[in-house]
PDB file of C-alpha atoms in Angstrom:
ATOM      1  CA  MET A 873       0.000   0.000   0.000  1.00 49.00           C
ATOM      2  CA  SER A 874       1.280   3.470  -0.823  1.00 49.00           C
ATOM      3  CA  ALA A 875       1.896   5.897   2.024  1.00 50.00           C
ATOM      4  CA  MET A 876      -0.505   8.787   2.528  1.00 51.00           C
ATOM      5  CA  PRO A 877       0.969  12.047   1.178  1.00 59.00           C
ATOM      6  CA  SER A 878       2.214  14.317   3.951  1.00 74.00           C
ATOM      7  CA  LEU A 879       0.533  17.666   4.525  1.00 83.00           C
ATOM      8  CA  PRO A 880       2.517  20.816   3.784  1.00 90.00           C
ATOM      9  CA  VAL A 881       3.948  22.564   6.840  1.00 91.00           C
ATOM     10  CA  LEU A 882       3.419  26.245   7.577  1.00 93.00           C
ATOM     11  CA  GLY A 883       6.882  27.269   8.758  1.00 93.00           C
ATOM     12  CA  GLU A 884       7.820  30.151  11.019  1.00 94.00           C
ATOM     13  CA  GLN A 885       8.955  32.434   8.194  1.00 94.00           C
ATOM     14  CA  ASN A 886       5.789  31.829   6.173  1.00 94.00           C
ATOM     15  CA  PHE A 887       3.661  32.460   9.252  1.00 93.00           C
ATOM     16  CA  ARG A 888       5.469  35.778   9.856  1.00 94.00           C
ATOM     17  CA  GLN A 889       4.666  36.739   6.244  1.00 94.00           C
ATOM     18  CA  LEU A 890       0.996  36.025   6.886  1.00 94.00           C
ATOM     19  CA  GLN A 891       1.109  37.988  10.146  1.00 92.00           C
ATOM     20  CA  GLN A 892       2.428  40.982   8.197  1.00 92.00           C
ATOM     21  CA  LEU A 893      -0.172  40.553   5.449  1.00 91.00           C
ATOM     22  CA  MET A 894      -2.982  40.546   8.018  1.00 89.00           C
ATOM     23  CA  GLN A 895      -1.499  43.492   9.905  1.00 87.00           C
ATOM     24  CA  ASP A 896      -1.230  45.562   6.729  1.00 87.00           C
ATOM     25  CA  ALA A 897      -4.664  44.619   5.379  1.00 84.00           C
ATOM     26  CA  SER A 898      -6.789  44.675   8.515  1.00 84.00           C
ATOM     27  CA  GLY A 899      -4.768  45.793  11.537  1.00 83.00           C
ATOM     28  CA  ILE A 900      -5.286  42.334  13.045  1.00 83.00           C
ATOM     29  CA  HIS A 901      -2.354  40.635  14.753  1.00 83.00           C
ATOM     30  CA  LEU A 902      -2.274  36.847  14.374  1.00 85.00           C
ATOM     31  CA  SER A 903      -0.886  35.418  17.594  1.00 85.00           C
ATOM     32  CA  SER A 904       1.595  32.569  17.344  1.00 87.00           C
ATOM     33  CA  ASN A 905      -0.894  30.083  18.808  1.00 87.00           C
ATOM     34  CA  LYS A 906      -3.055  30.551  15.692  1.00 87.00           C
ATOM     35  CA  ARG A 907      -0.505  28.965  13.347  1.00 91.00           C
ATOM     36  CA  SER A 908      -2.233  25.581  13.086  1.00 90.00           C
ATOM     37  CA  LEU A 909      -5.625  27.255  12.548  1.00 88.00           C
ATOM     38  CA  VAL A 910      -4.141  29.430   9.794  1.00 91.00           C
ATOM     39  CA  ALA A 911      -2.527  26.413   8.122  1.00 92.00           C
ATOM     40  CA  GLY A 912      -5.818  24.533   8.146  1.00 91.00           C
ATOM     41  CA  ARG A 913      -7.838  27.387   6.685  1.00 90.00           C
ATOM     42  CA  LEU A 914      -5.348  28.070   3.891  1.00 93.00           C
ATOM     43  CA  LEU A 915      -4.751  24.424   2.956  1.00 93.00           C
ATOM     44  CA  LYS A 916      -7.813  24.475   0.703  1.00 91.00           C
ATOM     45  CA  ARG A 917      -6.265  27.375  -1.255  1.00 93.00           C
ATOM     46  CA  LEU A 918      -3.064  25.373  -1.824  1.00 92.00           C
ATOM     47  CA  ARG A 919      -5.204  22.551  -3.166  1.00 92.00           C
ATOM     48  CA  HIS A 920      -7.178  24.989  -5.310  1.00 92.00           C
ATOM     49  CA  PHE A 921      -3.958  26.061  -7.046  1.00 93.00           C
ATOM     50  CA  ASP A 922      -2.443  22.549  -6.935  1.00 93.00           C
ATOM     51  CA  LEU A 923       0.522  23.796  -4.880  1.00 92.00           C
ATOM     52  CA  ASP A 924       2.779  21.710  -2.657  1.00 91.00           C
ATOM     53  CA  SER A 925       3.880  24.305  -0.117  1.00 93.00           C
ATOM     54  CA  TYR A 926       2.801  27.465   1.690  1.00 95.00           C
ATOM     55  CA  ASP A 927       5.974  29.075   0.368  1.00 94.00           C
ATOM     56  CA  ASP A 928       4.724  28.644  -3.212  1.00 94.00           C
ATOM     57  CA  TYR A 929       1.333  30.052  -2.219  1.00 95.00           C
ATOM     58  CA  LEU A 930       2.787  33.117  -0.481  1.00 94.00           C
ATOM     59  CA  ASN A 931       5.100  33.807  -3.429  1.00 94.00           C
ATOM     60  CA  ARG A 932       2.021  33.830  -5.624  1.00 93.00           C
ATOM     61  CA  LEU A 933       0.333  36.374  -3.344  1.00 92.00           C
ATOM     62  CA  THR A 934       3.132  38.880  -3.989  1.00 91.00           C
ATOM     63  CA  HIS A 935       2.063  39.300  -7.637  1.00 91.00           C
ATOM     64  CA  PRO A 936      -0.356  42.154  -8.473  1.00 90.00           C
ATOM     65  CA  GLN A 937      -2.752  39.846 -10.337  1.00 92.00           C
ATOM     66  CA  TYR A 938      -3.441  38.006  -7.063  1.00 91.00           C
ATOM     67  CA  ALA A 939      -4.846  41.021  -5.193  1.00 89.00           C
ATOM     68  CA  ARG A 940      -8.209  39.263  -5.013  1.00 88.00           C
ATOM     69  CA  GLU A 941      -6.596  36.181  -3.532  1.00 92.00           C
ATOM     70  CA  ARG A 942      -4.929  38.319  -0.850  1.00 90.00           C
ATOM     71  CA  ARG A 943      -8.375  39.674   0.019  1.00 86.00           C
ATOM     72  CA  LEU A 944      -9.667  36.113   0.244  1.00 88.00           C
ATOM     73  CA  VAL A 945      -6.894  35.275   2.727  1.00 90.00           C
ATOM     74  CA  VAL A 946      -8.137  38.080   4.989  1.00 86.00           C
ATOM     75  CA  ASP A 947     -11.689  36.726   4.670  1.00 84.00           C
ATOM     76  CA  LEU A 948     -10.626  33.187   5.539  1.00 86.00           C
ATOM     77  CA  LEU A 949      -8.623  34.256   8.579  1.00 85.00           C
ATOM     78  CA  THR A 950     -11.207  36.629  10.068  1.00 78.00           C
ATOM     79  CA  THR A 951     -14.406  34.605   9.591  1.00 66.00           C
ATOM     80  CA  ASN A 952     -15.802  33.213  12.854  1.00 68.00           C
ATOM     81  CA  GLU A 953     -18.813  31.231  13.957  1.00 73.00           C
ATOM     82  CA  THR A 954     -21.917  33.350  14.298  1.00 86.00           C
ATOM     83  CA  TYR A 955     -25.601  32.644  14.769  1.00 93.00           C
ATOM     84  CA  PHE A 956     -28.876  34.411  15.499  1.00 96.00           C
ATOM     85  CA  PHE A 957     -29.282  35.889  18.993  1.00 96.00           C
ATOM     86  CA  ARG A 958     -25.785  34.924  20.065  1.00 94.00           C
ATOM     87  CA  GLU A 959     -25.237  35.906  23.726  1.00 94.00           C
ATOM     88  CA  PHE A 960     -29.002  36.128  24.144  1.00 95.00           C
ATOM     89  CA  ALA A 961     -28.866  38.231  27.325  1.00 96.00           C
ATOM     90  CA  HIS A 962     -27.744  41.175  25.197  1.00 97.00           C
ATOM     91  CA  PHE A 963     -30.885  40.996  23.070  1.00 97.00           C
ATOM     92  CA  GLU A 964     -33.109  40.632  26.147  1.00 97.00           C
ATOM     93  CA  PHE A 965     -31.583  43.769  27.655  1.00 97.00           C
ATOM     94  CA  LEU A 966     -31.752  45.638  24.348  1.00 98.00           C
ATOM     95  CA  GLY A 967     -35.431  44.726  23.986  1.00 97.00           C
ATOM     96  CA  GLN A 968     -36.176  46.178  27.416  1.00 96.00           C
ATOM     97  CA  TRP A 969     -34.186  49.312  26.596  1.00 97.00           C
ATOM     98  CA  LEU A 970     -36.002  49.773  23.268  1.00 96.00           C
ATOM     99  CA  LYS A 971     -39.479  49.035  24.622  1.00 92.00           C
ATOM    100  CA  GLY A 972     -41.844  51.871  23.838  1.00 83.00           C
ATOM    101  CA  ARG A 973     -39.165  54.101  22.322  1.00 86.00           C
ATOM    102  CA  GLY A 974     -40.099  56.083  19.250  1.00 79.00           C
ATOM    103  CA  GLY A 975     -37.808  56.971  16.410  1.00 79.00           C
ATOM    104  CA  PRO A 976     -35.752  57.795  14.686  1.00 93.00           C
ATOM    105  CA  LEU A 977     -33.403  55.196  16.168  1.00 97.00           C
ATOM    106  CA  ARG A 978     -30.138  54.015  14.617  1.00 98.00           C
ATOM    107  CA  LEU A 979     -28.322  50.774  15.459  1.00 98.00           C
ATOM    108  CA  TRP A 980     -24.952  49.580  14.182  1.00 98.00           C
ATOM    109  CA  SER A 981     -23.642  46.024  13.955  1.00 98.00           C
ATOM    110  CA  ALA A 982     -19.952  46.874  13.517  1.00 97.00           C
ATOM    111  CA  ALA A 983     -18.699  43.335  12.813  1.00 94.00           C
ATOM    112  CA  CYS A 984     -21.750  41.831  11.159  1.00 95.00           C
ATOM    113  CA  SER A 985     -20.149  38.758   9.523  1.00 93.00           C
ATOM    114  CA  SER A 986     -22.799  36.867   7.493  1.00 94.00           C
ATOM    115  CA  GLY A 987     -25.692  38.915   8.851  1.00 96.00           C
ATOM    116  CA  GLU A 988     -27.143  36.979  11.772  1.00 97.00           C
ATOM    117  CA  GLU A 989     -26.370  39.740  14.271  1.00 97.00           C
ATOM    118  CA  PRO A 990     -27.893  42.707  12.375  1.00 98.00           C
ATOM    119  CA  TYR A 991     -30.999  40.700  11.498  1.00 98.00           C
ATOM    120  CA  SER A 992     -31.320  39.716  15.178  1.00 98.00           C
ATOM    121  CA  LEU A 993     -31.115  43.441  15.967  1.00 98.00           C
ATOM    122  CA  ALA A 994     -33.748  44.168  13.313  1.00 98.00           C
ATOM    123  CA  MET A 995     -36.171  41.619  14.760  1.00 98.00           C
ATOM    124  CA  THR A 996     -35.594  42.984  18.272  1.00 97.00           C
ATOM    125  CA  ALA A 997     -36.252  46.547  17.101  1.00 97.00           C
ATOM    126  CA  ALA A 998     -39.366  45.459  15.183  1.00 96.00           C
ATOM    127  CA  GLU A 999     -40.750  43.700  18.262  1.00 95.00           C
ATOM    128  CA  HIS A1000     -40.049  46.361  20.879  1.00 95.00           C
ATOM    129  CA  THR A1001     -39.959  49.874  19.403  1.00 94.00           C
ATOM    130  CA  ARG A1002     -42.949  52.124  18.963  1.00 88.00           C
ATOM    131  CA  GLY A1003     -43.534  52.738  15.277  1.00 85.00           C
ATOM    132  CA  ASN A1004     -41.164  51.841  12.500  1.00 88.00           C
ATOM    133  CA  GLU A1005     -38.642  54.678  12.611  1.00 94.00           C
ATOM    134  CA  TRP A1006     -35.470  52.697  13.109  1.00 96.00           C
ATOM    135  CA  SER A1007     -32.630  51.575  10.860  1.00 97.00           C
ATOM    136  CA  ILE A1008     -29.552  49.407  11.109  1.00 98.00           C
ATOM    137  CA  LEU A1009     -26.071  49.775   9.656  1.00 98.00           C
ATOM    138  CA  ALA A1010     -24.320  46.413   9.245  1.00 98.00           C
ATOM    139  CA  SER A1011     -20.625  46.577   8.413  1.00 97.00           C
ATOM    140  CA  ASP A1012     -17.750  44.172   8.035  1.00 94.00           C
ATOM    141  CA  LEU A1013     -14.280  43.933   6.542  1.00 89.00           C
ATOM    142  CA  SER A1014     -15.187  40.821   4.528  1.00 88.00           C
ATOM    143  CA  LEU A1015     -16.941  41.327   1.192  1.00 87.00           C
ATOM    144  CA  SER A1016     -17.851  37.631   1.006  1.00 87.00           C
ATOM    145  CA  MET A1017     -19.604  37.840   4.391  1.00 91.00           C
ATOM    146  CA  LEU A1018     -21.445  40.990   3.329  1.00 94.00           C
ATOM    147  CA  SER A1019     -22.628  39.148   0.220  1.00 94.00           C
ATOM    148  CA  LEU A1020     -24.085  36.358   2.360  1.00 94.00           C
ATOM    149  CA  ALA A1021     -25.724  38.925   4.626  1.00 96.00           C
ATOM    150  CA  GLU A1022     -27.333  40.619   1.634  1.00 97.00           C
ATOM    151  CA  GLN A1023     -29.016  37.352   0.636  1.00 96.00           C
ATOM    152  CA  GLY A1024     -30.412  36.847   4.132  1.00 97.00           C
ATOM    153  CA  ILE A1025     -30.743  33.066   3.651  1.00 96.00           C
ATOM    154  CA  TYR A1026     -29.852  30.700   6.508  1.00 96.00           C
ATOM    155  CA  ASP A1027     -30.202  27.121   7.663  1.00 94.00           C
ATOM    156  CA  ILE A1028     -33.557  26.576   9.378  1.00 93.00           C
ATOM    157  CA  ALA A1029     -31.703  24.960  12.298  1.00 91.00           C
ATOM    158  CA  GLN A1030     -30.748  28.485  13.407  1.00 90.00           C
ATOM    159  CA  ALA A1031     -34.410  29.102  14.241  1.00 89.00           C
ATOM    160  CA  ARG A1032     -33.924  27.191  17.484  1.00 89.00           C
ATOM    161  CA  TYR A1033     -32.432  30.346  18.972  1.00 90.00           C
ATOM    162  CA  PHE A1034     -35.432  32.519  18.059  1.00 96.00           C
ATOM    163  CA  PRO A1035     -37.915  33.658  20.704  1.00 96.00           C
ATOM    164  CA  ASP A1036     -41.327  32.017  20.325  1.00 95.00           C
ATOM    165  CA  GLY A1037     -43.240  33.211  17.274  1.00 95.00           C
ATOM    166  CA  TRP A1038     -40.435  35.299  15.806  1.00 97.00           C
ATOM    167  CA  LEU A1039     -39.572  32.855  13.032  1.00 95.00           C
ATOM    168  CA  HIS A1040     -43.031  33.061  11.465  1.00 94.00           C
ATOM    169  CA  ARG A1041     -43.272  36.816  11.932  1.00 95.00           C
ATOM    170  CA  HIS A1042     -39.873  37.686  10.518  1.00 97.00           C
ATOM    171  CA  CYS A1043     -38.771  34.919   8.136  1.00 96.00           C
ATOM    172  CA  LEU A1044     -40.019  32.863   5.205  1.00 95.00           C
ATOM    173  CA  CYS A1045     -39.463  29.115   5.397  1.00 92.00           C
ATOM    174  CA  GLY A1046     -38.222  27.455   2.212  1.00 86.00           C
ATOM    175  CA  VAL A1047     -40.035  24.762   0.243  1.00 82.00           C
ATOM    176  CA  GLU A1048     -38.948  22.287  -2.446  1.00 84.00           C
ATOM    177  CA  ASP A1049     -35.315  23.024  -3.383  1.00 83.00           C
ATOM    178  CA  MET A1050     -35.128  25.572  -0.518  1.00 86.00           C
ATOM    179  CA  GLU A1051     -36.459  23.149   2.073  1.00 90.00           C
ATOM    180  CA  GLY A1052     -34.478  23.360   5.301  1.00 92.00           C
ATOM    181  CA  ARG A1053     -33.627  27.004   4.666  1.00 95.00           C
ATOM    182  CA  MET A1054     -35.196  30.281   5.777  1.00 96.00           C
ATOM    183  CA  ARG A1055     -34.985  33.832   4.507  1.00 96.00           C
ATOM    184  CA  VAL A1056     -35.355  37.046   6.466  1.00 97.00           C
ATOM    185  CA  GLN A1057     -38.466  38.942   5.377  1.00 96.00           C
ATOM    186  CA  GLY A1058     -37.812  41.487   2.621  1.00 97.00           C
ATOM    187  CA  TRP A1059     -39.057  44.482   4.619  1.00 96.00           C
ATOM    188  CA  LEU A1060     -36.612  43.622   7.425  1.00 97.00           C
ATOM    189  CA  ARG A1061     -33.717  43.201   5.001  1.00 98.00           C
ATOM    190  CA  ALA A1062     -34.564  46.619   3.584  1.00 97.00           C
ATOM    191  CA  LYS A1063     -34.103  48.162   7.042  1.00 97.00           C
ATOM    192  CA  VAL A1064     -30.478  46.931   7.136  1.00 98.00           C
ATOM    193  CA  GLN A1065     -27.834  48.857   5.184  1.00 98.00           C
ATOM    194  CA  LEU A1066     -24.748  46.757   4.425  1.00 98.00           C
ATOM    195  CA  ARG A1067     -21.392  48.500   4.105  1.00 97.00           C
ATOM    196  CA  GLU A1068     -17.702  47.597   4.014  1.00 94.00           C
ATOM    197  CA  ILE A1069     -15.982  49.332   6.947  1.00 95.00           C
ATOM    198  CA  ASN A1070     -12.678  48.534   8.630  1.00 92.00           C
ATOM    199  CA  VAL A1071     -13.032  49.771  12.221  1.00 94.00           C
ATOM    200  CA  VAL A1072      -9.232  49.903  12.567  1.00 90.00           C
ATOM    201  CA  GLN A1073      -9.181  52.769  10.062  1.00 90.00           C
ATOM    202  CA  PRO A1074     -10.665  56.253  10.649  1.00 92.00           C
ATOM    203  CA  LEU A1075     -14.438  55.888  10.497  1.00 95.00           C
ATOM    204  CA  PRO A1076     -16.328  57.547   7.631  1.00 94.00           C
ATOM    205  CA  GLU A1077     -17.966  60.799   8.723  1.00 92.00           C
ATOM    206  CA  SER A1078     -20.960  59.881   6.593  1.00 94.00           C
ATOM    207  CA  ILE A1079     -22.106  57.094   8.923  1.00 96.00           C
ATOM    208  CA  GLY A1080     -23.441  59.632  11.433  1.00 96.00           C
ATOM    209  CA  GLN A1081     -24.456  58.965  15.041  1.00 97.00           C
ATOM    210  CA  PHE A1082     -26.062  55.923  16.655  1.00 98.00           C
ATOM    211  CA  ASP A1083     -28.220  55.001  19.612  1.00 98.00           C
ATOM    212  CA  VAL A1084     -26.844  51.445  19.858  1.00 98.00           C
ATOM    213  CA  ILE A1085     -23.553  49.896  18.663  1.00 98.00           C
ATOM    214  CA  PHE A1086     -22.746  46.186  18.793  1.00 98.00           C
ATOM    215  CA  LEU A1087     -18.972  45.571  18.676  1.00 97.00           C
ATOM    216  CA  ARG A1088     -18.852  41.967  19.786  1.00 95.00           C
ATOM    217  CA  ASN A1089     -16.173  39.299  19.505  1.00 90.00           C
ATOM    218  CA  LEU A1090     -13.849  41.492  17.441  1.00 91.00           C
ATOM    219  CA  LEU A1091     -11.633  43.130  20.083  1.00 91.00           C
ATOM    220  CA  ILE A1092     -10.023  39.757  20.861  1.00 86.00           C
ATOM    221  CA  TYR A1093      -7.987  40.158  17.665  1.00 85.00           C
ATOM    222  CA  PHE A1094      -6.227  43.362  18.771  1.00 87.00           C
ATOM    223  CA  ASP A1095      -3.670  44.487  21.311  1.00 85.00           C
ATOM    224  CA  SER A1096      -4.617  46.849  24.137  1.00 89.00           C
ATOM    225  CA  GLU A1097      -3.609  50.041  22.315  1.00 90.00           C
ATOM    226  CA  GLN A1098      -5.600  49.102  19.217  1.00 91.00           C
ATOM    227  CA  LYS A1099      -8.619  48.076  21.308  1.00 93.00           C
ATOM    228  CA  GLN A1100      -8.657  51.422  23.073  1.00 95.00           C
ATOM    229  CA  ARG A1101      -8.394  53.322  19.789  1.00 94.00           C
ATOM    230  CA  ILE A1102     -11.195  51.281  18.180  1.00 95.00           C
ATOM    231  CA  VAL A1103     -13.568  51.662  21.127  1.00 97.00           C
ATOM    232  CA  ARG A1104     -12.784  55.379  21.439  1.00 96.00           C
ATOM    233  CA  ASN A1105     -13.566  55.938  17.748  1.00 96.00           C
ATOM    234  CA  LEU A1106     -16.837  54.030  18.007  1.00 97.00           C
ATOM    235  CA  SER A1107     -17.876  55.709  21.254  1.00 97.00           C
ATOM    236  CA  GLU A1108     -17.586  59.045  19.452  1.00 97.00           C
ATOM    237  CA  LYS A1109     -20.303  57.739  17.116  1.00 98.00           C
ATOM    238  CA  LEU A1110     -22.639  57.042  20.048  1.00 98.00           C
ATOM    239  CA  ARG A1111     -25.184  59.624  21.139  1.00 97.00           C
ATOM    240  CA  PRO A1112     -25.147  60.486  24.876  1.00 97.00           C
ATOM    241  CA  GLY A1113     -27.178  57.810  26.638  1.00 97.00           C
ATOM    242  CA  GLY A1114     -26.569  55.359  23.799  1.00 97.00           C
ATOM    243  CA  LEU A1115     -25.391  51.792  24.402  1.00 98.00           C
ATOM    244  CA  LEU A1116     -22.232  49.940  23.396  1.00 98.00           C
ATOM    245  CA  PHE A1117     -22.251  46.122  23.537  1.00 98.00           C
ATOM    246  CA  ILE A1118     -19.026  44.084  23.487  1.00 97.00           C
ATOM    247  CA  GLY A1119     -18.551  40.307  23.735  1.00 94.00           C
ATOM    248  CA  HIS A1120     -18.887  38.658  27.140  1.00 92.00           C
ATOM    249  CA  ALA A1121     -15.322  37.357  26.835  1.00 89.00           C
ATOM    250  CA  GLU A1122     -13.943  40.834  26.068  1.00 94.00           C
ATOM    251  CA  SER A1123     -12.898  43.681  28.351  1.00 93.00           C
ATOM    252  CA  ILE A1124     -12.295  47.421  28.090  1.00 94.00           C
ATOM    253  CA  HIS A1125     -11.379  47.739  31.781  1.00 89.00           C
ATOM    254  CA  GLY A1126      -8.872  50.491  32.454  1.00 89.00           C
ATOM    255  CA  PHE A1127      -9.554  52.371  29.228  1.00 92.00           C
ATOM    256  CA  ASN A1128     -10.089  56.096  29.696  1.00 91.00           C
ATOM    257  CA  LEU A1129     -13.338  56.364  27.747  1.00 94.00           C
ATOM    258  CA  PRO A1130     -16.616  58.306  28.113  1.00 96.00           C
ATOM    259  CA  LEU A1131     -18.507  55.107  28.949  1.00 97.00           C
ATOM    260  CA  ARG A1132     -20.010  53.686  32.115  1.00 97.00           C
ATOM    261  CA  PRO A1133     -20.913  50.025  32.644  1.00 96.00           C
ATOM    262  CA  VAL A1134     -24.635  49.275  32.977  1.00 97.00           C
ATOM    263  CA  ARG A1135     -24.565  45.471  32.600  1.00 95.00           C
ATOM    264  CA  PRO A1136     -21.813  42.906  32.015  1.00 92.00           C
ATOM    265  CA  SER A1137     -20.306  43.867  28.606  1.00 97.00           C
ATOM    266  CA  VAL A1138     -22.850  46.706  28.122  1.00 98.00           C
ATOM    267  CA  PHE A1139     -21.816  50.360  28.433  1.00 98.00           C
ATOM    268  CA  GLU A1140     -23.652  53.696  28.281  1.00 98.00           C
ATOM    269  CA  ARG A1141     -22.197  56.751  26.547  1.00 98.00           C
ATOM    270  CA  LEU A1142     -21.774  59.656  28.974  1.00 97.00           C
TER     271      LEU A1142
END
C-alpha cells in the first residue's frame, strides 16, 4: 500500500509573512498560537492552485494579479462562527431598553459577519420599538460575508435560537429546493444597510451617530492600544445615553473612555 501524502507545513517564516499581510490589510495581529488554525484554513487554497507548499502560495500572493486572492486570505482568517441571537442576554436587555421608544433610532452592527447579528437586531427593534422609525447599519471587513448577509438566507436549524413566534413573523421558510432554509423577510432586510468598513481605520464621517452599537467578539484580535483606539472611535459615534455592547469574553477595563458600565459587557455613553 502506498503511504498517505504528507501535509505541507506552515513554517515560522511563512507564518510571519501572513502575520504581516494581516497586519497591513486589517490591523489584526495573528498570535503565534493561531498557526495551526491558519494552516488549516489556507490548505484548501493550496489545493485549489495545486501547490505543494505554503511558500509557493505566499510567493504567488506577492504578484499584483493576485490582489483578489490576498483579500480572500483576509476573509478566511477573520471569519468566525456566528448565529442568530448569540449571547441572548444582550438581546433581552436591548429589547427592554427599546421598549416603547419612538424613532428615529439608529443601530450599528460593527462586525456583522454573514448577517445573523444585524438581522437579530432588526427583529428585536421590530418587536419592541414604537412605530417603524429605526434603521440598522451592518458593516464588516469581509466582502464575502457581506454578500451572504445581503441574501439573508440561513439554515432553518438556526431558528432554534429565536424567541417564540419570531420565526413566522420575521422569516419565510423554504419549500422544495429551498427546504431546510429560511430567509429574512424582505421588509426587514430593507431596514439593514450593508457596508464595508474597517473599524481599525478612521471611520467615515458619513455614517453619522447611533443610539446602539454592537462591537462583539472582534476586540479579541487586537492588542490593548488598538482596542482602546477602536472603542474610542466608536464611542464618538454614540449619542449620549446610547449603548455599546461588546462580547462577554472581552474587556475594556482600564480604558479612559466616556462610557459607564450598565450590565456585564454593556456600556452607556456619557
